[in-house]
Amino acid sequence: MKKQHISEAVIRRLPRYYRYLDDLHNKGVIRISSNSLGSKMGITASQIRQDLSCFGEFGQQGYGYNVKELRGEIGRILGIDKKHTIIIVGVGNLGHALMQNFHFAQNGFSLEAAFDVSPALIGSEINGVLVRDLEELDAYCRASIPDVAVLTVPQSVAQQTVDRLVDLGVRGFWNFTNREVTSEHPDVRFESVHFADSLLTLSYHISRQ
Amino acid sequence: MKKQHISEAVIRRLPRYYRYLDDLHNKGVIRISSNSLGSKMGITASQIRQDLSCFGEFGQQGYGYNVKELRGEIGRILGIDKKHTIIIVGVGNLGHALMQNFHFAQNGFSLEAAFDVSPALIGSEINGVLVRDLEELDAYCRASIPDVAVLTVPQSVAQQTVDRLVDLGVRGFWNFTNREVTSEHPDVRFESVHFADSLLTLSYHISRQ
């Protein structure tokens, strides 16, 4: 892989490439041209070629891309083969929905545990994963530090939960609290899902019709 | 507002601008320079000036932006003042989480109703919104067509739910099913929330540490 600065915009398009290629692969498609892939994805063929060129040589002029190979390559670039470990902190409706429906394994993550404060939930299993008492979090992380914590706690405790987890050694956060959380630790990465950003994009478009 | 083609990338940044400006406004900040706003948002000042220039003249050289005014302008561009109506189709964990925690009104949407097939849910109220029998959907839409339907149904019925709603006149879809849904109707807009895209972006970054 070339060593160069990859822009955040390119990185954010990679999961979309992966998703489309995975879908094509599952449909039995063997090869695809950058033109056809672009028209499916609503981007230009030259954008695709430019994005992928950041990571090396893919495809052959006139032959298109081998779907399975390119999917595999992009998957590796995204770290899907790394088997990252992940825990869920906060098993309200959203945490519950993720445990029930989100395909962690397909995305290269092993969901190891969930934590909550509710006695009604502690000790139960959701989709084969044990919900533990939040009080056990420190001991749990001391035994094995998860790569990522999913933040599905109430907003009021979002930052303090981050601080506690960073102290315990967690460096990746998938933040659903719709609250900006921060850390002074240089290696900590936050990825936030902002539902409102998505709905407002739709609002923009339907306001113009 | 200037009439010109606005790229999807710019449109997708608008909700972020709105979010940051709203936050600044709530903190009592009156003015902000494109430099400070850019450093908060992790983008360059010139990107901000360029993005906003698509929509008209904002701010004054050397004086920065009036936070409240710019927030208002971007809100109007996004259609937040339009009071769009929205319904939720599928009140599983995710639908439930959105009803309980998502601030529809703050984003210019009025959540009018929710629909599900489960007898245990039908007739209940969540956060003041009635859960109706999915069988009532047709009659409901005939009386008043919602601007947007939130798709939180199982994947297996995602496309048929879209088809039914499009037939009933719904033109905006906020899709949480992680399934690509389509319509041949030219005015229909889909906005999909792909949790995996977000997690894989995080995966990319933590794989490189």
Tab-separated table of C-alpha atoms in Angstrom:
chain	number	residue	atom	x	y	z
A	1	MET	CA	0.000	0.000	0.000
A	2	LYS	CA	1.298	3.433	-0.874
A	3	LYS	CA	2.223	5.628	2.049
A	4	GLN	CA	0.484	8.911	1.461
A	5	HIS	CA	-2.030	11.072	3.161
A	6	ILE	CA	-5.521	9.759	2.458
A	7	SER	CA	-8.250	12.337	2.856
A	8	GLU	CA	-11.100	11.686	5.270
A	9	ALA	CA	-13.548	12.018	2.354
A	10	VAL	CA	-11.898	9.094	0.546
A	11	ILE	CA	-11.838	7.017	3.734
A	12	ARG	CA	-15.547	7.674	4.253
A	13	ARG	CA	-16.316	6.388	0.763
A	14	LEU	CA	-14.476	3.091	1.316
A	15	PRO	CA	-17.235	1.448	3.388
A	16	ARG	CA	-19.698	2.342	0.635
A	17	TYR	CA	-17.470	0.684	-1.974
A	18	TYR	CA	-17.239	-2.322	0.281
A	19	ARG	CA	-21.011	-2.451	0.716
A	20	TYR	CA	-21.710	-2.288	-3.007
A	21	LEU	CA	-19.006	-4.808	-3.866
A	22	ASP	CA	-20.225	-7.168	-1.171
A	23	ASP	CA	-23.716	-6.922	-2.594
A	24	LEU	CA	-22.458	-7.577	-6.140
A	25	HIS	CA	-20.392	-10.500	-4.902
A	26	ASN	CA	-23.417	-11.985	-3.144
A	27	LYS	CA	-25.346	-11.653	-6.398
A	28	GLY	CA	-22.687	-13.664	-8.193
A	29	VAL	CA	-21.181	-10.776	-10.193
A	30	ILE	CA	-17.555	-11.549	-11.135
A	31	ARG	CA	-16.358	-8.362	-12.835
A	32	ILE	CA	-17.521	-4.788	-12.946
A	33	SER	CA	-16.276	-1.721	-14.789
A	34	SER	CA	-15.699	1.548	-12.956
A	35	ASN	CA	-18.487	2.964	-15.146
A	36	SER	CA	-21.092	0.443	-13.998
A	37	LEU	CA	-19.984	0.621	-10.370
A	38	GLY	CA	-20.086	4.408	-10.530
A	39	SER	CA	-23.554	4.533	-12.000
A	40	LYS	CA	-24.823	2.174	-9.289
A	41	MET	CA	-23.246	4.308	-6.588
A	42	GLY	CA	-24.120	7.673	-8.077
A	43	ILE	CA	-20.504	8.767	-8.479
A	44	THR	CA	-18.268	9.105	-11.531
A	45	ALA	CA	-15.989	6.366	-12.820
A	46	SER	CA	-13.039	8.735	-12.558
A	47	GLN	CA	-13.813	9.379	-8.903
A	48	ILE	CA	-13.689	5.639	-8.257
A	49	ARG	CA	-10.391	5.237	-10.091
A	50	GLN	CA	-8.941	8.213	-8.246
A	51	ASP	CA	-10.118	6.974	-4.831
A	52	LEU	CA	-8.775	3.475	-5.330
A	53	SER	CA	-5.464	4.731	-6.694
A	54	CYS	CA	-4.746	6.060	-3.179
A	55	PHE	CA	-4.343	2.457	-2.062
A	56	GLY	CA	-2.557	0.815	-4.953
A	57	GLU	CA	-3.266	-0.699	-8.330
A	58	PHE	CA	-6.683	-2.239	-8.819
A	59	GLY	CA	-8.371	-3.488	-11.950
A	60	GLN	CA	-7.111	-3.594	-15.466
A	61	GLN	CA	-7.781	-1.037	-18.166
A	62	GLY	CA	-10.654	-2.366	-20.263
A	63	TYR	CA	-11.309	-5.380	-18.042
A	64	GLY	CA	-12.818	-3.694	-15.016
A	65	TYR	CA	-12.448	-4.886	-11.474
A	66	ASN	CA	-12.608	-8.402	-10.147
A	67	VAL	CA	-15.448	-7.970	-7.638
A	68	LYS	CA	-14.303	-10.557	-5.131
A	69	GLU	CA	-10.687	-9.392	-5.162
A	70	LEU	CA	-11.518	-5.716	-4.857
A	71	ARG	CA	-14.003	-6.435	-2.077
A	72	GLY	CA	-11.285	-8.394	-0.270
A	73	GLU	CA	-8.717	-5.633	-0.742
A	74	ILE	CA	-11.029	-2.893	0.484
A	75	GLY	CA	-12.087	-5.098	3.382
A	76	ARG	CA	-8.435	-5.463	4.389
A	77	ILE	CA	-7.856	-1.708	4.035
A	78	LEU	CA	-10.831	-1.188	6.346
A	79	GLY	CA	-9.445	-3.690	8.831
A	80	ILE	CA	-12.331	-6.152	8.546
A	81	ASP	CA	-9.862	-9.026	8.874
A	82	LYS	CA	-8.522	-7.677	12.181
A	83	LYS	CA	-11.277	-9.184	14.366
A	84	HIS	CA	-11.562	-6.147	16.583
A	85	THR	CA	-13.320	-6.609	19.898
A	86	ILE	CA	-16.207	-4.387	20.878
A	87	ILE	CA	-18.468	-3.861	23.882
A	88	ILE	CA	-21.769	-2.025	24.224
A	89	VAL	CA	-22.175	0.406	27.086
A	90	GLY	CA	-25.847	1.185	27.649
A	91	VAL	CA	-28.532	-1.338	26.726
A	92	GLY	CA	-31.534	0.943	26.250
A	93	ASN	CA	-33.650	0.644	23.110
A	94	LEU	CA	-30.832	1.647	20.819
A	95	GLY	CA	-28.195	-0.570	22.447
A	96	HIS	CA	-30.704	-3.383	22.367
A	97	ALA	CA	-31.470	-2.753	18.678
A	98	LEU	CA	-27.774	-2.908	17.806
A	99	MET	CA	-27.296	-6.143	19.732
A	100	GLN	CA	-30.314	-7.685	18.080
A	101	ASN	CA	-29.899	-6.529	14.511
A	102	PHE	CA	-26.465	-5.169	13.727
A	103	HIS	CA	-24.092	-7.626	12.080
A	104	PHE	CA	-20.937	-6.995	14.058
A	105	ALA	CA	-19.202	-10.136	12.814
A	106	GLN	CA	-19.828	-9.306	9.145
A	107	ASN	CA	-18.035	-6.038	9.748
A	108	GLY	CA	-15.057	-7.656	11.409
A	109	PHE	CA	-16.052	-7.015	15.018
A	110	SER	CA	-16.557	-9.505	17.783
A	111	LEU	CA	-19.199	-8.270	20.233
A	112	GLU	CA	-17.886	-9.487	23.564
A	113	ALA	CA	-20.148	-7.994	26.199
A	114	ALA	CA	-22.728	-5.360	27.042
A	115	PHE	CA	-23.086	-3.280	30.194
A	116	ASP	CA	-26.013	-1.574	31.827
A	117	VAL	CA	-27.165	-0.346	35.227
A	118	SER	CA	-30.681	-1.804	35.079
A	119	PRO	CA	-31.202	-4.829	37.361
A	120	ALA	CA	-33.893	-6.024	34.943
A	121	LEU	CA	-31.281	-6.375	32.198
A	122	ILE	CA	-28.172	-7.482	34.091
A	123	GLY	CA	-27.587	-11.192	33.656
A	124	SER	CA	-29.817	-11.498	30.597
A	125	GLU	CA	-28.536	-12.540	27.188
A	126	ILE	CA	-29.381	-10.730	23.985
A	127	ASN	CA	-28.474	-12.547	20.815
A	128	GLY	CA	-26.038	-14.689	22.789
A	129	VAL	CA	-24.260	-11.767	24.453
A	130	LEU	CA	-24.376	-11.326	28.224
A	131	VAL	CA	-25.523	-8.015	29.709
A	132	ARG	CA	-23.265	-7.277	32.673
A	133	ASP	CA	-23.497	-4.886	35.564
A	134	LEU	CA	-21.827	-1.570	34.692
A	135	GLU	CA	-19.978	-1.938	37.997
A	136	GLU	CA	-18.053	-4.832	36.453
A	137	LEU	CA	-16.733	-2.642	33.635
A	138	ASP	CA	-13.399	-1.842	35.275
A	139	ALA	CA	-12.629	-5.435	36.154
A	140	TYR	CA	-13.732	-6.546	32.698
A	141	CYS	CA	-11.459	-4.084	30.903
A	142	ARG	CA	-8.548	-4.887	33.167
A	143	ALA	CA	-8.818	-8.516	32.095
A	144	SER	CA	-9.105	-7.673	28.384
A	145	ILE	CA	-9.291	-4.222	26.821
A	146	PRO	CA	-11.853	-4.050	24.026
A	147	ASP	CA	-10.798	-2.187	20.880
A	148	VAL	CA	-14.056	-0.255	20.691
A	149	ALA	CA	-16.854	0.754	23.039
A	150	VAL	CA	-20.296	1.535	21.642
A	151	LEU	CA	-21.693	4.512	23.537
A	152	THR	CA	-25.432	4.108	23.894
A	153	VAL	CA	-25.676	5.663	27.347
A	154	PRO	CA	-27.815	8.719	28.204
A	155	GLN	CA	-26.293	12.048	27.107
A	156	SER	CA	-25.876	13.151	30.707
A	157	VAL	CA	-23.260	10.467	31.359
A	158	ALA	CA	-21.666	10.352	27.889
A	159	GLN	CA	-18.465	12.235	28.683
A	160	GLN	CA	-17.882	10.609	32.064
A	161	THR	CA	-18.315	7.184	30.466
A	162	VAL	CA	-15.718	8.103	27.850
A	163	ASP	CA	-13.286	9.348	30.512
A	164	ARG	CA	-13.690	6.134	32.493
A	165	LEU	CA	-13.179	3.930	29.425
A	166	VAL	CA	-10.148	5.911	28.206
A	167	ASP	CA	-8.595	5.484	31.667
A	168	LEU	CA	-9.222	1.752	31.321
A	169	GLY	CA	-7.381	1.710	27.988
A	170	VAL	CA	-10.191	1.850	25.418
A	171	ARG	CA	-9.146	3.845	22.335
A	172	GLY	CA	-12.073	3.555	19.937
A	173	PHE	CA	-15.584	4.915	20.490
A	174	TRP	CA	-18.689	4.478	18.387
A	175	ASN	CA	-20.806	7.284	19.732
A	176	PHE	CA	-24.600	7.259	19.440
A	177	THR	CA	-25.303	9.804	22.161
A	178	ASN	CA	-25.614	12.794	19.802
A	179	ARG	CA	-23.356	14.599	22.247
A	180	GLU	CA	-19.848	15.687	21.304
A	181	VAL	CA	-17.447	13.710	23.458
A	182	THR	CA	-13.718	14.317	23.619
A	183	SER	CA	-10.511	13.028	25.068
A	184	GLU	CA	-7.098	14.564	25.479
A	185	HIS	CA	-5.477	11.209	24.819
A	186	PRO	CA	-3.880	11.444	21.358
A	187	ASP	CA	-4.692	7.865	20.297
A	188	VAL	CA	-8.406	7.976	21.025
A	189	ARG	CA	-10.712	7.870	18.004
A	190	PHE	CA	-14.346	8.863	18.025
A	191	GLU	CA	-16.847	8.009	15.363
A	192	SER	CA	-20.250	9.538	15.936
A	193	VAL	CA	-23.534	8.596	14.347
A	194	HIS	CA	-25.597	11.767	14.026
A	195	PHE	CA	-29.119	10.778	13.066
A	196	ALA	CA	-30.089	14.431	12.670
A	197	ASP	CA	-27.450	15.060	9.975
A	198	SER	CA	-29.048	12.360	7.895
A	199	LEU	CA	-32.631	13.529	8.418
A	200	LEU	CA	-31.697	17.145	7.648
A	201	THR	CA	-30.113	16.084	4.355
A	202	LEU	CA	-33.456	14.513	3.463
A	203	SER	CA	-35.226	17.651	4.674
A	204	TYR	CA	-33.088	19.752	2.314
A	205	HIS	CA	-34.061	17.639	-0.675
A	206	ILE	CA	-37.787	17.357	0.023
A	207	SER	CA	-37.980	21.087	0.751
A	208	ARG	CA	-36.934	21.721	-2.830
A	209	GLN	CA	-39.551	19.597	-4.554
B	1	MET	CA	-30.415	32.181	-2.920
B	2	LYS	CA	-28.273	31.663	-5.985
B	3	LYS	CA	-29.592	29.158	-8.478
B	4	GLN	CA	-26.735	26.817	-9.172
B	5	HIS	CA	-25.967	23.172	-8.831
B	6	ILE	CA	-24.998	22.389	-5.263
B	7	SER	CA	-22.935	19.245	-4.878
B	8	GLU	CA	-24.155	16.478	-2.606
B	9	ALA	CA	-20.923	16.811	-0.583
B	10	VAL	CA	-21.747	20.430	0.261
B	11	ILE	CA	-25.338	19.532	1.126
B	12	ARG	CA	-24.114	16.805	3.464
B	13	ARG	CA	-21.921	19.293	5.298
B	14	LEU	CA	-24.796	21.727	5.934
B	15	PRO	CA	-26.337	19.748	8.823
B	16	ARG	CA	-22.915	19.677	10.466
B	17	TYR	CA	-22.616	23.453	10.151
B	18	TYR	CA	-26.080	23.735	11.613
B	19	ARG	CA	-25.207	21.446	14.498
B	20	TYR	CA	-22.051	23.355	15.401
B	21	LEU	CA	-23.708	26.750	15.056
B	22	ASP	CA	-26.660	25.607	17.141
B	23	ASP	CA	-24.260	24.468	19.826
B	24	LEU	CA	-22.358	27.787	19.730
B	25	HIS	CA	-25.629	29.693	19.860
B	26	ASN	CA	-26.763	27.692	22.887
B	27	LYS	CA	-23.449	28.524	24.559
B	28	GLY	CA	-24.121	32.222	24.027
B	29	VAL	CA	-21.504	32.790	21.305
B	30	ILE	CA	-22.469	35.810	19.168
B	31	ARG	CA	-19.809	35.856	16.430
B	32	ILE	CA	-17.336	33.381	15.053
B	33	SER	CA	-14.658	33.604	12.385
B	34	SER	CA	-14.423	31.000	9.642
B	35	ASN	CA	-11.020	30.102	11.140
B	36	SER	CA	-12.418	29.268	14.589
B	37	LEU	CA	-15.434	27.476	13.167
B	38	GLY	CA	-13.171	25.501	10.855
B	39	SER	CA	-10.803	24.458	13.619
B	40	LYS	CA	-13.764	23.300	15.752
B	41	MET	CA	-15.144	21.284	12.844
B	42	GLY	CA	-11.838	19.976	11.556
B	43	ILE	CA	-12.151	21.629	8.143
B	44	THR	CA	-10.406	24.634	6.620
B	45	ALA	CA	-11.744	28.171	6.780
B	46	SER	CA	-11.617	28.374	3.001
B	47	GLN	CA	-13.780	25.246	2.724
B	48	ILE	CA	-16.383	26.910	4.918
B	49	ARG	CA	-16.335	30.140	2.911
B	50	GLN	CA	-16.576	28.174	-0.325
B	51	ASP	CA	-19.444	25.984	0.925
B	52	LEU	CA	-21.474	28.914	2.189
B	53	SER	CA	-20.866	30.962	-0.956
B	54	CYS	CA	-23.035	28.396	-2.790
B	55	PHE	CA	-26.022	29.807	-0.948
B	56	GLY	CA	-25.360	33.537	-0.927
B	57	GLU	CA	-23.438	36.139	1.033
B	58	PHE	CA	-22.757	35.361	4.673
B	59	GLY	CA	-20.493	37.094	7.137
B	60	GLN	CA	-18.317	40.106	6.665
B	61	GLN	CA	-14.628	40.117	5.875
B	62	GLY	CA	-12.789	40.590	9.155
B	63	TYR	CA	-15.914	40.376	11.329
B	64	GLY	CA	-16.754	36.714	11.002
B	65	TYR	CA	-20.229	35.276	11.061
B	66	ASN	CA	-23.125	36.233	13.268
B	67	VAL	CA	-23.820	32.818	14.832
B	68	LYS	CA	-27.560	33.248	15.294
B	69	GLU	CA	-28.118	34.642	11.807
B	70	LEU	CA	-26.022	32.015	10.066
B	71	ARG	CA	-27.685	29.248	12.061
B	72	GLY	CA	-31.071	30.647	11.007
B	73	GLU	CA	-30.053	30.885	7.355
B	74	ILE	CA	-28.668	27.362	7.223
B	75	GLY	CA	-31.745	26.115	9.069
B	76	ARG	CA	-33.946	27.672	6.385
B	77	ILE	CA	-31.777	26.212	3.599
B	78	LEU	CA	-32.226	22.807	5.243
B	79	GLY	CA	-35.993	23.328	5.467
B	80	ILE	CA	-36.158	23.225	9.268
B	81	ASP	CA	-38.858	25.922	9.176
B	82	LYS	CA	-41.063	23.814	6.882
B	83	LYS	CA	-42.634	21.701	9.654
B	84	HIS	CA	-42.513	18.504	7.662
B	85	THR	CA	-44.693	15.665	8.879
B	86	ILE	CA	-43.218	12.250	9.538
B	87	ILE	CA	-44.440	8.802	10.552
B	88	ILE	CA	-42.559	5.767	11.847
B	89	VAL	CA	-43.244	2.419	10.235
B	90	GLY	CA	-41.993	-0.388	12.469
B	91	VAL	CA	-41.771	0.050	16.238
B	92	GLY	CA	-39.112	-2.518	17.109
B	93	ASN	CA	-36.194	-1.533	19.307
B	94	LEU	CA	-34.852	0.974	16.812
B	95	GLY	CA	-38.214	2.575	16.020
B	96	HIS	CA	-38.861	2.730	19.732
B	97	ALA	CA	-35.460	4.329	20.377
B	98	LEU	CA	-36.131	7.023	17.779
B	99	MET	CA	-39.569	7.768	19.241
B	100	GLN	CA	-38.143	7.977	22.726
B	101	ASN	CA	-34.930	9.873	22.128
B	102	PHE	CA	-34.744	11.554	18.746
B	103	HIS	CA	-35.664	15.232	18.714
B	104	PHE	CA	-37.880	15.372	15.651
B	105	ALA	CA	-39.288	18.806	16.490
B	106	GLN	CA	-35.821	20.372	16.900
B	107	ASN	CA	-35.072	19.240	13.384
B	108	GLY	CA	-38.251	20.686	11.933
B	109	PHE	CA	-40.282	17.482	11.846
B	110	SER	CA	-43.590	16.759	13.461
B	111	LEU	CA	-43.874	13.080	14.377
B	112	GLU	CA	-47.524	12.322	13.722
B	113	ALA	CA	-47.929	8.590	14.175
B	114	ALA	CA	-46.232	5.222	14.340
B	115	PHE	CA	-47.347	1.898	12.882
B	116	ASP	CA	-46.641	-1.682	13.813
B	117	VAL	CA	-48.142	-5.155	13.474
B	118	SER	CA	-47.644	-6.214	17.091
B	119	PRO	CA	-50.888	-6.358	19.116
B	120	ALA	CA	-48.811	-5.686	22.236
B	121	LEU	CA	-47.795	-2.281	20.827
B	122	ILE	CA	-50.890	-1.179	18.936
B	123	GLY	CA	-52.843	1.398	20.899
B	124	SER	CA	-49.922	2.280	23.182
B	125	GLU	CA	-48.346	5.708	23.305
B	126	ILE	CA	-44.624	6.334	23.192
B	127	ASN	CA	-43.541	9.840	24.084
B	128	GLY	CA	-47.058	11.068	23.346
B	129	VAL	CA	-47.302	9.426	19.910
B	130	LEU	CA	-49.882	6.724	19.251
B	131	VAL	CA	-48.784	3.376	17.812
B	132	ARG	CA	-51.396	2.351	15.252
B	133	ASP	CA	-52.176	-0.911	13.538
B	134	LEU	CA	-50.236	-1.182	10.264
B	135	GLU	CA	-53.571	-2.080	8.679
B	136	GLU	CA	-54.666	1.512	9.246
B	137	LEU	CA	-51.749	2.873	7.201
B	138	ASP	CA	-53.677	3.237	3.945
B	139	ALA	CA	-56.614	5.020	5.539
B	140	TYR	CA	-54.236	7.217	7.527
B	141	CYS	CA	-52.262	8.303	4.447
B	142	ARG	CA	-55.442	8.910	2.462
B	143	ALA	CA	-56.531	11.374	5.121
B	144	SER	CA	-53.168	13.126	5.269
B	145	ILE	CA	-49.992	12.182	3.422
B	146	PRO	CA	-46.901	12.456	5.616
B	147	ASP	CA	-43.831	14.059	4.028
B	148	VAL	CA	-41.522	11.352	5.294
B	149	ALA	CA	-41.787	7.763	6.490
B	150	VAL	CA	-39.131	6.332	8.782
B	151	LEU	CA	-38.435	2.751	7.705
B	152	THR	CA	-37.662	0.670	10.765
B	153	VAL	CA	-39.329	-2.503	9.515
B	154	PRO	CA	-37.562	-5.863	9.083
B	155	GLN	CA	-35.394	-6.106	5.944
B	156	SER	CA	-37.655	-8.762	4.463
B	157	VAL	CA	-40.528	-6.286	4.113
B	158	ALA	CA	-38.493	-3.126	3.415
B	159	GLN	CA	-39.133	-2.863	-0.326
B	160	GLN	CA	-42.803	-3.832	-0.171
B	161	THR	CA	-43.356	-1.221	2.551
B	162	VAL	CA	-41.736	1.411	0.323
B	163	ASP	CA	-43.893	0.391	-2.650
B	164	ARG	CA	-47.034	0.614	-0.563
B	165	LEU	CA	-46.101	4.028	0.850
B	166	VAL	CA	-45.109	5.422	-2.548
B	167	ASP	CA	-48.495	4.308	-3.904
B	168	LEU	CA	-50.100	6.163	-1.014
B	169	GLY	CA	-48.221	9.334	-1.964
B	170	VAL	CA	-45.251	9.344	0.418
B	171	ARG	CA	-42.153	10.826	-1.254
B	172	GLY	CA	-39.508	10.903	1.459
B	173	PHE	CA	-37.979	7.878	3.193
B	174	TRP	CA	-35.572	7.745	6.092
B	175	ASN	CA	-34.311	4.213	5.753
B	176	PHE	CA	-32.806	2.316	8.687
B	177	THR	CA	-33.212	-1.174	7.261
B	178	ASN	CA	-29.670	-1.433	5.876
B	179	ARG	CA	-31.263	-2.723	2.699
B	180	GLU	CA	-31.149	-0.751	-0.538
B	181	VAL	CA	-34.699	0.265	-1.376
B	182	THR	CA	-35.751	1.913	-4.617
B	183	SER	CA	-38.661	3.446	-6.422
B	184	GLU	CA	-39.271	4.259	-10.046
B	185	HIS	CA	-41.185	7.346	-9.050
B	186	PRO	CA	-38.974	10.326	-9.971
B	187	ASP	CA	-39.873	12.458	-6.937
B	188	VAL	CA	-39.113	9.884	-4.290
B	189	ARG	CA	-36.098	10.596	-2.083
B	190	PHE	CA	-34.318	8.033	0.050
B	191	GLU	CA	-31.927	8.805	2.833
B	192	SER	CA	-30.370	5.743	4.376
B	193	VAL	CA	-28.562	5.440	7.669
B	194	HIS	CA	-25.860	2.807	7.251
B	195	PHE	CA	-24.483	1.992	10.667
B	196	ALA	CA	-21.830	-0.240	9.134
B	197	ASP	CA	-20.329	2.607	7.071
B	198	SER	CA	-19.697	4.492	10.267
B	199	LEU	CA	-18.239	1.544	12.181
B	200	LEU	CA	-15.972	0.612	9.256
B	201	THR	CA	-14.590	4.157	9.151
B	202	LEU	CA	-13.641	3.708	12.790
B	203	SER	CA	-12.239	0.272	11.979
B	204	TYR	CA	-10.008	1.841	9.329
B	205	HIS	CA	-8.561	4.325	11.786
B	206	ILE	CA	-7.987	1.959	14.709
B	207	SER	CA	-6.417	-0.599	12.357
B	208	ARG	CA	-3.708	1.933	11.605
B	209	GLN	CA	-2.700	2.701	15.169
